[in-house]
Short mmCIF file of C-alpha atoms and ligand atoms in Angstrom, two decimals:
data_model
loop_
_atom_site.label_atom_id
_atom_site.label_comp_id
_atom_site.label_asym_id
_atom_site.label_seq_id
_atom_site.Cartn_x
_atom_site.Cartn_y
_atom_site.Cartn_z
CA UNK A 1 0.00 0.00 0.00
CA UNK A 2 1.20 3.50 -0.82
CA UNK A 3 1.10 5.77 2.19
CA UNK A 4 3.32 8.59 1.07
CA UNK A 5 0.92 10.12 -1.41
CA UNK A 6 0.93 13.96 -1.25
CA UNK A 7 -2.17 15.44 0.30
CA UNK A 8 -3.44 18.88 1.23
CA UNK A 9 -2.64 19.50 4.90
CA UNK A 10 -5.28 21.63 6.55
CA UNK A 11 -4.03 23.93 9.33
CA UNK A 12 -6.54 25.11 11.93
CA UNK A 13 -5.97 27.45 14.89
CA UNK A 14 -7.55 26.28 18.13
CA UNK A 15 -7.34 27.68 21.65
CA UNK A 16 -9.29 27.28 24.88
CA UNK A 17 -12.05 29.55 23.50
CA UNK A 18 -12.88 27.56 20.37
CA UNK A 19 -12.48 23.98 21.54
CA UNK A 20 -16.11 23.36 20.71
CA UNK A 21 -15.89 24.33 17.06
CA UNK A 22 -16.72 22.72 13.74
CA UNK A 23 -12.97 22.52 13.04
CA UNK A 24 -12.31 20.51 16.21
CA UNK A 25 -15.23 18.21 15.36
CA UNK A 26 -13.65 17.67 12.00
CA UNK A 27 -10.26 16.93 13.58
CA UNK A 28 -11.92 14.24 15.72
CA UNK A 29 -13.66 12.77 12.69
CA UNK A 30 -10.41 12.58 10.76
CA UNK A 31 -8.79 10.54 13.55
CA UNK A 32 -11.85 8.25 13.70
CA UNK A 33 -11.63 7.80 9.92
CA UNK A 34 -8.02 6.57 10.22
CA UNK A 35 -6.32 9.82 9.13
CA UNK A 36 -3.46 11.64 10.90
CA UNK A 37 -3.82 14.90 12.82
CA UNK A 38 -0.93 16.72 14.53
CA UNK A 39 -1.88 18.41 17.80
CA UNK A 40 -0.28 20.34 20.67
CA UNK A 41 0.48 18.82 24.06
CA UNK A 42 2.25 20.43 27.02
CA UNK A 43 5.54 18.70 26.06
CA UNK A 44 5.87 18.73 22.26
CA UNK A 45 3.47 18.46 19.30
CA UNK A 46 2.21 14.92 18.65
CA UNK A 47 1.32 13.19 15.38
CA UNK A 48 -1.96 11.47 16.20
CA UNK A 49 -3.78 8.50 14.75
CA UNK A 50 -6.27 5.92 16.07
CA UNK A 51 -4.22 3.82 18.51
CA UNK A 52 -6.25 0.67 17.94
CA UNK A 53 -6.02 0.81 14.13
CA UNK A 54 -2.87 -0.83 12.73
CA UNK A 55 -3.29 1.05 9.44
CA UNK A 56 -3.10 4.38 11.29
CA UNK A 57 0.14 3.24 12.95
CA UNK A 58 1.60 2.35 9.54
CA UNK A 59 0.66 5.82 8.27
CA UNK A 60 2.40 7.42 11.26
CA UNK A 61 5.63 5.53 10.61
CA UNK A 62 5.49 6.42 6.91
CA UNK A 63 4.82 10.15 7.51
CA UNK A 64 7.69 10.43 10.01
CA UNK A 65 10.07 8.19 8.09
CA UNK A 66 10.43 6.32 11.38
CA UNK A 67 11.53 2.70 11.84
CA UNK A 68 8.42 0.66 12.66
CA UNK A 69 10.14 -1.15 15.54
CA UNK A 70 9.95 2.08 17.54
CA UNK A 71 6.72 1.94 19.57
CA UNK A 72 4.19 4.77 19.85
CA UNK A 73 2.72 6.33 22.99
CA UNK A 74 -1.04 5.87 23.46
CA UNK A 75 -2.72 9.08 24.67
CA UNK A 76 -5.83 8.78 26.81
CA UNK A 77 -8.23 11.30 28.37
CA UNK A 78 -9.76 9.14 31.17
CA UNK A 79 -7.83 6.99 33.62
CA UNK A 80 -10.21 4.04 33.06
CA UNK A 81 -8.82 3.69 29.54
CA UNK A 82 -5.59 2.46 31.11
CA UNK A 83 -7.49 -0.84 31.54
CA UNK A 84 -8.54 -0.90 27.88
CA UNK A 85 -4.96 -0.74 26.65
CA UNK A 86 -3.10 -2.40 29.51
CA UNK A 87 -3.38 -5.46 31.72
CA UNK A 88 -1.91 -6.54 35.07
CA UNK A 89 -1.73 -2.84 35.86
CA UNK A 90 0.41 -2.53 38.99
CA UNK A 91 -0.79 -0.38 41.93
CA UNK A 92 1.94 2.18 41.23
CA UNK A 93 0.07 3.27 38.10
CA UNK A 94 -2.85 4.74 40.07
CA UNK A 95 -0.53 6.51 42.51
CA UNK A 96 1.40 8.11 39.67
CA UNK A 97 -1.74 8.99 37.72
CA UNK A 98 -3.26 10.69 40.77
CA UNK A 99 -0.09 12.69 41.27
CA UNK A 100 0.93 13.54 37.70
CA UNK A 101 -1.93 13.00 35.21
CA UNK A 102 -2.88 14.80 33.17
CA UNK A 103 0.79 15.64 32.73
CA UNK A 104 4.20 14.94 31.20
CA UNK A 105 4.53 11.34 32.38
CA UNK A 106 4.32 8.18 30.24
CA UNK A 107 3.88 4.80 31.93
CA UNK A 108 4.85 1.45 30.40
CA UNK A 109 2.58 -1.46 31.32
CA UNK A 110 1.74 -4.86 29.81
CA UNK A 111 -0.42 -4.40 26.73
CA UNK A 112 -3.94 -5.79 26.33
CA UNK A 113 -5.11 -7.61 23.21
CA UNK A 114 -6.95 -4.44 22.12
CA UNK A 115 -3.69 -2.75 21.15
CA UNK A 116 -2.24 -3.90 17.83
CA UNK A 117 1.44 -4.79 17.60
CA UNK A 118 1.74 -2.12 14.89
CA UNK A 119 1.21 0.49 17.63
CA UNK A 120 3.67 -1.08 20.09
CA UNK A 121 6.35 -1.80 17.51
CA UNK A 122 5.92 -5.52 18.16
CA UNK A 123 6.33 -5.22 21.93
CA UNK A 124 4.11 -6.89 24.55
CA UNK A 125 4.09 -3.69 26.57
CA UNK A 126 2.41 -0.37 25.84
CA UNK A 127 3.31 3.24 26.67
CA UNK A 128 0.37 5.31 28.01
CA UNK A 129 0.07 9.00 28.77
CA UNK A 130 -2.68 11.50 29.63
CA UNK A 131 -1.47 14.84 28.25
CA UNK A 132 -2.13 18.08 30.10
CA UNK A 133 -3.35 20.21 27.24
CA UNK A 134 -6.98 21.21 26.60
CA UNK A 135 -6.67 20.75 22.82
CA UNK A 136 -5.12 17.28 23.15
CA UNK A 137 -7.77 16.13 25.64
CA UNK A 138 -10.58 17.57 23.50
CA UNK A 139 -9.22 15.83 20.39
CA UNK A 140 -9.12 12.45 22.16
CA UNK A 141 -12.69 12.89 23.44
CA UNK A 142 -14.11 14.17 20.15
CA UNK A 143 -12.51 11.37 18.14
CA UNK A 144 -13.95 8.71 20.42
CA UNK A 145 -10.57 6.99 19.99
CA UNK A 146 -7.40 6.57 21.98
CA UNK A 147 -4.68 8.40 20.13
CA UNK A 148 -1.26 6.96 19.29
CA UNK A 149 1.16 9.85 18.91
CA UNK A 150 4.89 10.12 18.54
CA UNK A 151 6.45 13.58 18.38
CA UNK A 152 5.28 15.26 15.15
CA UNK A 153 8.71 15.67 13.56
CA UNK A 154 10.46 13.89 10.73
CA UNK A 155 12.53 11.12 12.32
CA UNK A 156 15.97 12.49 13.23
CA UNK A 157 14.89 16.14 13.47
CA UNK A 158 14.26 17.94 16.77
CA UNK A 159 10.75 17.48 18.19
CA UNK A 160 8.34 20.33 17.31
CA UNK A 161 7.46 22.94 19.91
CA UNK A 162 5.17 24.92 17.59
CA UNK A 163 2.86 24.25 14.66
CA UNK A 164 5.24 25.81 12.11
CA UNK A 165 7.85 23.14 12.99
CA UNK A 166 5.26 20.45 12.27
CA UNK A 167 4.36 22.10 8.97
CA UNK A 168 8.06 22.23 7.99
CA UNK A 169 8.38 18.48 8.46
CA UNK A 170 4.98 17.03 7.63
CA UNK A 171 3.09 19.33 5.25
CA UNK A 172 1.63 17.33 2.40
CA UNK A 173 1.95 14.09 4.38
CA UNK A 174 -0.87 14.36 6.95
CA UNK A 175 -4.51 15.46 6.89
CA UNK A 176 -4.44 18.23 9.49
CA UNK A 177 -2.31 20.27 11.89
CA UNK A 178 -3.99 21.86 14.90
CA UNK A 179 -2.09 25.04 15.77
CA UNK A 180 -2.54 25.55 19.51
CA UNK A 181 0.39 27.90 19.96
CA UNK A 182 3.75 27.15 21.55
CA UNK A 183 4.10 24.26 23.97
CA UNK A 184 5.12 25.03 27.56
CA UNK A 185 7.69 22.33 28.46
CA UNK A 186 9.40 21.76 25.12
CA UNK A 187 10.99 18.35 25.77
CA UNK A 188 9.22 14.99 25.67
CA UNK A 189 7.51 13.34 28.65
CA UNK A 190 9.33 11.33 31.29
CA UNK A 191 8.89 7.60 30.60
CA UNK A 192 8.64 5.19 33.55
CA UNK A 193 8.58 1.45 33.02
CA UNK A 194 6.29 -0.25 35.56
CA UNK A 195 6.91 -3.76 34.22
CA UNK A 196 10.33 -3.91 35.89
CA UNK A 197 10.71 -5.14 39.49
CA UNK A 198 11.99 -1.70 40.40
CA UNK A 199 10.28 1.12 38.46
CA UNK A 200 12.73 2.35 35.84
CA UNK A 201 12.98 5.71 34.08
CA UNK A 202 13.58 5.04 30.38
CA UNK A 203 13.59 8.71 29.32
CA UNK A 204 14.16 11.67 31.64
CA UNK A 205 11.80 14.64 31.45
CA UNK A 206 10.00 17.29 33.48
CA UNK A 207 8.92 14.73 36.11
CA UNK A 208 12.17 13.77 37.86
CA UNK A 209 13.14 10.41 39.40
CA UNK A 210 12.95 12.08 42.82
CA UNK A 211 9.36 13.26 42.20
CA UNK A 212 8.45 9.72 41.14
CA UNK A 213 10.07 7.97 44.09
CA UNK A 214 8.54 10.48 46.53
CA UNK A 215 5.06 9.53 45.29
CA UNK A 216 5.75 5.79 45.08
CA UNK A 217 7.55 5.57 48.40
CA UNK A 218 10.09 3.26 46.79
CA UNK A 219 13.31 3.46 44.84
CA UNK A 220 13.16 4.43 41.16
CA UNK A 221 16.16 3.59 38.99
CA UNK A 222 17.37 5.10 35.73
CA UNK A 223 17.86 2.83 32.72
CA UNK A 224 21.64 2.21 32.58
CA UNK A 225 21.34 2.30 28.78
CA UNK A 226 20.60 6.04 28.76
CA UNK A 227 23.43 6.89 31.12
CA UNK A 228 26.12 5.11 29.08
CA UNK A 229 28.10 7.57 26.97
CA UNK A 230 28.70 4.93 24.30
CA UNK A 231 26.82 2.05 22.73
CA UNK A 232 27.91 -0.63 25.20
CA UNK A 233 24.47 -0.78 26.86
CA UNK A 234 21.26 -0.67 24.87
CA UNK A 235 18.52 1.64 26.18
CA UNK A 236 15.24 -0.13 26.91
CA UNK A 237 13.08 2.43 25.09
CA UNK A 238 13.80 1.63 21.43
CA UNK A 239 13.51 5.32 20.51
CA UNK A 240 16.39 6.30 22.78
CA UNK A 241 18.90 4.34 20.73
CA UNK A 242 18.46 6.40 17.58
CA UNK A 243 20.62 9.47 17.01
CA UNK A 244 17.80 11.85 17.70
CA UNK A 245 17.74 15.59 17.74
CA UNK A 246 20.82 15.87 15.57
CA UNK A 247 21.28 19.32 14.05
CA UNK A 248 23.01 19.53 10.64
CA UNK A 249 26.06 21.35 12.03
CA UNK A 250 28.52 20.05 14.64
CA UNK A 251 27.45 20.93 18.16
CA UNK A 252 29.95 20.82 21.04
CA UNK A 253 29.14 21.36 24.72
CA UNK A 254 31.72 23.16 26.83
CA UNK A 255 31.63 22.55 30.60
CA UNK A 256 33.41 24.30 33.44
CA UNK A 257 33.28 27.57 35.33
CA UNK A 258 31.35 30.44 33.72
CA UNK A 259 34.41 32.52 32.73
CA UNK A 260 36.51 29.56 31.55
CA UNK A 261 33.67 28.23 29.41
CA UNK A 262 33.11 31.62 27.76
CA UNK A 263 36.84 32.02 27.08
CA UNK A 264 37.03 28.54 25.52
CA UNK A 265 33.95 29.09 23.37
CA UNK A 266 35.24 32.50 22.21
CA UNK A 267 38.53 30.95 21.11
CA UNK A 268 36.84 27.98 19.39
CA UNK A 269 34.57 30.37 17.49
CA UNK A 270 37.54 32.55 16.47
CA UNK A 271 39.35 29.46 15.18
CA UNK A 272 36.42 28.16 13.13
CA UNK A 273 35.52 31.59 11.78
CA UNK A 274 39.13 32.05 10.63
CA UNK A 275 38.74 28.78 8.71
CA UNK A 276 35.68 30.26 7.00
CA UNK A 277 32.94 28.40 8.85
CA UNK A 278 29.62 29.76 10.06
CA UNK A 279 29.27 29.44 13.85
CA UNK A 280 26.66 29.86 16.57
CA UNK A 281 26.72 30.02 20.38
CA UNK A 282 24.02 28.77 22.77
CA UNK A 283 24.33 30.33 26.20
CA UNK A 284 22.51 31.21 29.40
CA UNK A 285 20.58 34.49 29.43
CA UNK A 286 22.95 35.69 32.13
CA UNK A 287 26.02 35.06 29.96
CA UNK A 288 25.04 36.60 26.61
CA UNK A 289 27.29 39.62 27.23
CA UNK A 290 30.35 37.37 27.69
CA UNK A 291 30.24 36.67 23.95
CA UNK A 292 30.04 40.30 22.92
CA UNK A 293 33.68 40.30 21.72
CA UNK A 294 33.09 41.40 18.13
CA UNK A 295 34.03 37.91 16.93
CA UNK A 296 31.21 35.63 18.11
CA UNK A 297 28.22 35.59 15.74
CA UNK A 298 24.72 34.13 16.12
CA UNK A 299 24.83 34.22 19.92
CA UNK A 300 21.53 32.71 21.08
CA UNK A 301 20.02 33.25 24.50
CA UNK A 302 19.00 29.69 25.39
CA UNK A 303 17.08 30.63 28.55
CA UNK A 304 18.33 30.60 32.11
CA UNK A 305 19.27 27.85 34.54
CA UNK A 306 17.56 29.95 37.22
CA UNK A 307 14.27 28.94 35.57
CA UNK A 308 14.92 25.73 33.66
CA UNK A 309 11.66 25.62 31.77
CA UNK A 310 12.92 28.66 29.82
CA UNK A 311 15.75 26.41 28.58
CA UNK A 312 13.68 23.29 27.80
CA UNK A 313 10.88 25.28 26.13
CA UNK A 314 13.16 26.78 23.48
CA UNK A 315 15.85 24.11 23.08
CA UNK A 316 14.55 22.26 20.02
CA UNK A 317 13.48 25.49 18.37
CA UNK A 318 17.04 26.82 18.73
CA UNK A 319 18.48 23.66 17.17
CA UNK A 320 16.11 24.14 14.22
CA UNK A 321 17.20 27.79 13.95
CA UNK A 322 20.85 26.68 13.82
CA UNK A 323 19.91 24.46 10.85
CA UNK A 324 17.98 27.29 9.19
CA UNK A 325 20.89 29.73 9.33
CA UNK A 326 23.29 27.05 8.13
CA UNK A 327 25.51 27.03 11.24
CA UNK A 328 28.37 24.58 10.72
CA UNK A 329 29.87 24.67 14.21
CA UNK A 330 27.79 25.36 17.32
CA UNK A 331 29.06 25.70 20.86
CA UNK A 332 26.79 25.42 23.87
CA UNK A 333 27.25 26.05 27.54
CA UNK A 334 26.15 23.25 29.86
CA UNK A 335 22.70 23.46 31.49
CA UNK A 336 23.39 20.70 34.00
CA UNK A 337 21.79 22.16 37.08
CA UNK A 338 18.54 21.98 39.00
CA UNK A 339 15.76 19.43 38.72
CA UNK A 340 15.29 19.35 34.96
CA UNK A 341 18.99 19.79 34.15
CA UNK A 342 19.39 16.05 33.71
CA UNK A 343 16.59 15.82 31.12
CA UNK A 344 17.79 18.92 29.27
CA UNK A 345 21.36 17.61 29.12
CA UNK A 346 20.14 14.19 27.96
CA UNK A 347 18.72 15.90 24.83
CA UNK A 348 21.59 18.36 24.39
CA UNK A 349 24.30 15.68 24.72
CA UNK A 350 22.53 13.58 22.06
CA UNK A 351 22.30 16.59 19.78
CA UNK A 352 26.04 17.06 20.33
CA UNK A 353 26.76 13.41 19.50
CA UNK A 354 28.46 13.22 22.95
CA UNK A 355 31.05 15.91 22.03
CA UNK A 356 31.83 17.55 25.38
CA UNK A 357 34.89 19.62 26.27
CA UNK A 358 35.69 20.13 29.96
CA UNK A 359 37.73 23.22 30.81
O1 TXA B 401 5.94 14.01 25.38
C1 TXA B 401 5.79 12.98 24.71
O2 TXA B 401 5.88 11.85 25.19
C2 TXA B 401 5.44 13.17 23.22
C3 TXA B 401 4.03 13.78 23.13
C4 TXA B 401 3.53 13.86 21.72
O3 TXA B 401 3.14 13.06 23.95
N1 TXA B 401 5.53 11.93 22.50
C5 TXA B 401 6.73 11.35 22.22
O4 TXA B 401 6.63 10.21 21.46
O5 TXA B 401 7.79 11.79 22.58
P1 TXA B 401 7.87 9.55 20.70
O6 TXA B 401 7.27 8.48 19.86
O7 TXA B 401 8.64 10.59 19.99
O8 TXA B 401 8.71 8.87 21.81
C6 TXA B 401 8.21 7.71 22.44
C7 TXA B 401 9.32 6.98 23.14
C8 TXA B 401 10.27 6.29 22.18
O9 TXA B 401 11.59 6.45 22.67
C9 TXA B 401 9.81 4.85 22.28
O10 TXA B 401 10.84 3.95 21.97
C10 TXA B 401 9.37 4.75 23.72
O11 TXA B 401 8.72 5.98 23.95
N2 TXA B 401 8.38 3.67 23.95
C11 TXA B 401 7.11 3.63 23.51
N3 TXA B 401 6.51 2.48 23.87
C12 TXA B 401 7.43 1.78 24.56
C13 TXA B 401 7.42 0.49 25.19
N4 TXA B 401 6.38 -0.30 25.16
N5 TXA B 401 8.58 0.10 25.81
C14 TXA B 401 9.67 0.90 25.84
N6 TXA B 401 9.72 2.12 25.25
C15 TXA B 401 8.63 2.55 24.63
MG1 MG B 402 10.19 11.58 19.10
#
């Protein structure tokens, strides 16, 4: 079957005020008819299709150019639907749902027979999340479906934090994009695997291991496969093994004290500029002036560690901007600090292909 036929992608603008509109009804109907609709969540935009329809899953993989062994997250709007898609649901699920749903947490449980293997990439487990966004919840309810949705980017590109990013990647390949404005968190949900003896974080995000273990009253471990700096250990979430979030240019992270890092980045930029390359710098709001040396170009304020959500919210957008301006060498400060620092650095280090200089 040919899935990559070109089609007209309709873009509609929806906010809290027009959730009950003809356009939203149509979006729901498209999902129910097996078509794909991209929609905003609080983390990143998702590319939605009927989670119980294997054909919809195939369309999602084709539109993203994503390997079909990489399972999709099923988005639900009512907790009871956890029992439609999962089985042997452990008691931790309810505790976590009460504390964090709707919200940026995905739970892995055993899958029920209702969920096709096309959706779970052949796995016997399923990833489930209740997103905290009025448009996402309204879309699920209006469609009458549960919605399988990976991030709405072309595989290998940064996840989309606004509708224009989705349009860049998927225009002509999906039926509709719902533009609900910019997302608030900007990096994908935390994934916790509840099928392990000890709950295991497979992907770090806004909800930290400490927040999870505080609610569960038990230890939560981090998948050793995402900590490893090389390929010696395989991450348990298939998606974490792909070189995600890779910008076209070479990104290097420089770590150390504020002044030393700035000095190193200034000299690296000077070197590359002298060789004729286009460069860019990603730095903390508080440090922008350190790069005002008349040599550094494309100095981007990447938000501030004092308020980490300002960093996560704009991170992927900045990486896309670096591509757009044709930056060949990018240098970033480290944002390893505070609660979400670990999740932010997980994405940034991947984007940098593990190139880190310590000064
Ligand atoms: O914030 C998010 O989670 C966004 C929004 C749209 O909800 N979605 C998202 O989906 O990031 P995606 O497909 O880009 O990432 C899903 C990740 C992949 O790394 C995948 O391998 C993993 O979840 N995953 C899904 N089901 C799994 C399962 N049964 N076992 C292990 N990992 C699973
Ligand atoms: Mg993704």
